XYZ file of N, CA and C in Angstrom:
198
model
N -1.450 21.150 12.855
C -0.881 21.891 12.270
C 0.001 21.472 11.584
N 0.991 22.107 10.388
C 1.920 20.937 9.715
C 2.960 21.807 9.707
N 4.006 21.292 10.282
C 5.640 21.993 10.028
C 6.601 21.193 9.026
N 7.042 22.050 8.698
C 8.120 21.313 7.689
C 9.552 21.263 8.622
N 10.093 19.682 8.637
C 11.223 19.345 9.144
C 12.181 18.506 7.978
N 13.028 19.146 7.925
C 13.971 18.103 6.753
C 13.135 18.007 5.560
N 12.276 19.092 5.024
C 11.872 18.310 3.869
C 10.416 17.505 3.814
N 10.307 17.304 5.099
C 8.656 15.936 5.368
C 8.407 17.470 5.935
N 6.510 17.005 5.938
C 5.682 17.780 6.102
C 4.976 16.836 7.774
N 5.533 17.405 8.399
C 4.623 16.938 9.838
C 3.770 17.023 10.357
N 2.870 16.787 10.395
C 1.614 16.978 11.718
C 1.461 17.085 12.645
N 0.926 18.089 13.291
C 0.675 17.639 14.402
C -0.290 18.393 15.171
N -0.851 17.484 16.230
C -2.582 18.004 16.792
C -2.209 18.833 17.831
N -2.473 20.019 18.531
C -2.606 21.014 19.146
C -3.951 20.775 19.985
N -3.828 20.730 21.206
C -5.067 21.076 21.539
C -5.137 21.445 23.024
N -6.135 22.489 23.531
C -6.132 22.666 24.905
C -5.208 24.060 25.508
N -5.384 24.402 26.872
C -3.807 25.230 27.019
C -3.554 24.796 28.347
N -2.476 25.675 28.892
C -2.613 25.017 30.116
C -0.567 24.385 29.672
N -0.579 23.340 30.795
C 0.743 22.751 31.113
C 0.910 21.441 29.910
N 1.906 21.938 29.172
C 2.263 20.495 27.959
C 2.123 19.156 28.303
N 1.153 18.620 27.161
C 1.672 17.165 28.042
C 2.170 16.505 25.873
N 2.849 16.076 25.818
C 3.674 15.653 24.501
C 2.981 14.152 24.671
N 2.065 13.536 23.608
C 1.695 12.161 23.332
C 2.473 11.757 22.380
N 3.515 10.515 22.028
C 3.753 10.343 21.165
C 3.161 8.488 21.103
N 2.856 8.136 19.445
C 2.120 7.219 18.638
C 3.307 5.944 18.919
N 2.872 4.946 18.813
C 4.164 3.519 18.660
C 3.937 2.970 16.991
N 4.417 2.170 16.544
C 4.394 2.123 15.434
C 3.587 0.690 15.097
N 2.750 0.521 14.211
C 2.162 1.625 13.088
C 1.088 2.485 13.171
N 1.295 3.160 14.208
C -0.252 4.061 14.475
C 0.088 4.962 14.048
N -0.567 6.415 14.299
C -0.572 7.698 14.165
C -0.884 8.194 15.365
N -1.300 9.458 15.426
C -2.030 10.722 16.333
C -2.941 10.211 16.594
N -4.160 9.575 15.554
C -5.436 8.723 16.137
C -5.714 7.998 16.849
N -4.596 7.545 17.511
C -4.917 6.730 18.629
C -4.542 6.912 20.127
N -4.104 8.379 20.155
C -4.397 9.348 21.485
C -6.314 10.203 21.406
N -6.672 10.193 20.298
C -7.662 11.430 20.513
C -8.746 11.001 21.644
N -9.015 10.027 22.137
C -9.843 9.618 24.038
C -8.703 10.287 24.936
N -7.182 9.986 25.160
C -6.581 10.341 25.647
C -6.645 11.525 26.030
N -6.141 12.142 24.611
C -6.001 13.689 24.514
C -7.201 14.566 24.775
N -8.679 13.853 24.585
C -9.662 14.532 25.098
C -9.487 15.077 26.352
N -9.484 13.771 27.463
C -9.546 13.969 28.684
C -8.420 14.692 29.779
N -7.066 14.758 28.748
C -6.124 16.141 29.713
C -6.685 17.022 29.227
N -7.062 17.639 28.191
C -7.306 18.833 27.705
C -8.744 19.016 28.818
N -9.514 18.672 29.139
C -10.700 18.606 29.560
C -9.989 18.743 31.630
N -8.872 18.127 31.333
C -8.267 18.417 32.870
C -7.244 19.757 33.048
N -7.356 20.193 31.879
C -6.516 21.632 32.090
C -5.000 21.725 31.416
N -4.759 20.752 30.309
C -3.410 20.588 29.764
C -3.921 21.178 28.599
N -2.344 21.082 27.887
C -2.171 21.605 26.091
C -1.355 20.358 25.667
N -1.789 19.471 24.867
C -1.772 18.179 24.126
C -1.270 18.767 22.982
N -0.212 17.929 22.899
C 0.631 17.991 21.599
C 0.949 16.186 20.757
N 0.734 16.315 19.667
C 0.600 14.815 19.552
C 1.135 14.879 17.912
N 2.362 14.393 17.774
C 2.596 14.363 16.099
C 1.976 12.900 15.467
N 2.145 13.077 14.527
C 2.215 12.145 13.073
C 3.763 11.769 13.123
N 4.206 11.269 13.262
C 5.675 10.585 13.275
C 5.906 10.577 11.620
N 7.066 10.317 10.982
C 7.514 10.863 9.758
C 6.988 9.254 9.128
N 6.432 9.946 8.268
C 5.676 8.568 7.276
C 4.604 8.038 8.273
N 3.789 8.432 8.712
C 2.734 7.927 9.512
C 1.466 9.178 9.807
N 0.279 8.597 9.493
C -1.217 8.896 9.509
C -0.727 10.380 8.264
N -0.644 11.643 8.787
C -0.856 12.608 8.360
C 0.780 13.194 8.052
N 1.430 13.300 8.031
C 3.145 13.165 7.794
C 3.393 12.851 6.699
N 4.188 13.269 5.913
C 4.748 12.595 4.432
C 6.247 12.452 5.158
N 7.124 11.813 4.335
C 8.809 10.993 4.376
C 8.311 9.650 4.724
N 9.721 9.538 4.319
C 10.118 7.866 4.521
C 10.288 7.589 6.205
N 9.848 6.634 7.137
C 10.011 7.018 8.710
C 11.746 6.583 8.288
N 12.045 7.416 9.558
C 13.561 7.186 9.962
C 13.715 5.793 10.248
N 14.878 5.448 9.293
C 15.026 3.934 9.848
C 16.601 3.581 11.083
N 17.235 4.636 11.102
C 18.569 4.622 11.171
C 18.688 5.138 12.705
């Protein structure tokens, strides 16, 4: 799913149902780094949300530096 935040398109992977788990990638990666973990969490009954931070993966806009 894509959402617009302050003029940037933010890509967020949403999968599964149940209690939510937010996974956030580190620099300089993207949501793709969490795919194996997300699969296991979904199998365990969780809803997983994984954003591509601004300027990384499928999100647009410059990374926030301040």
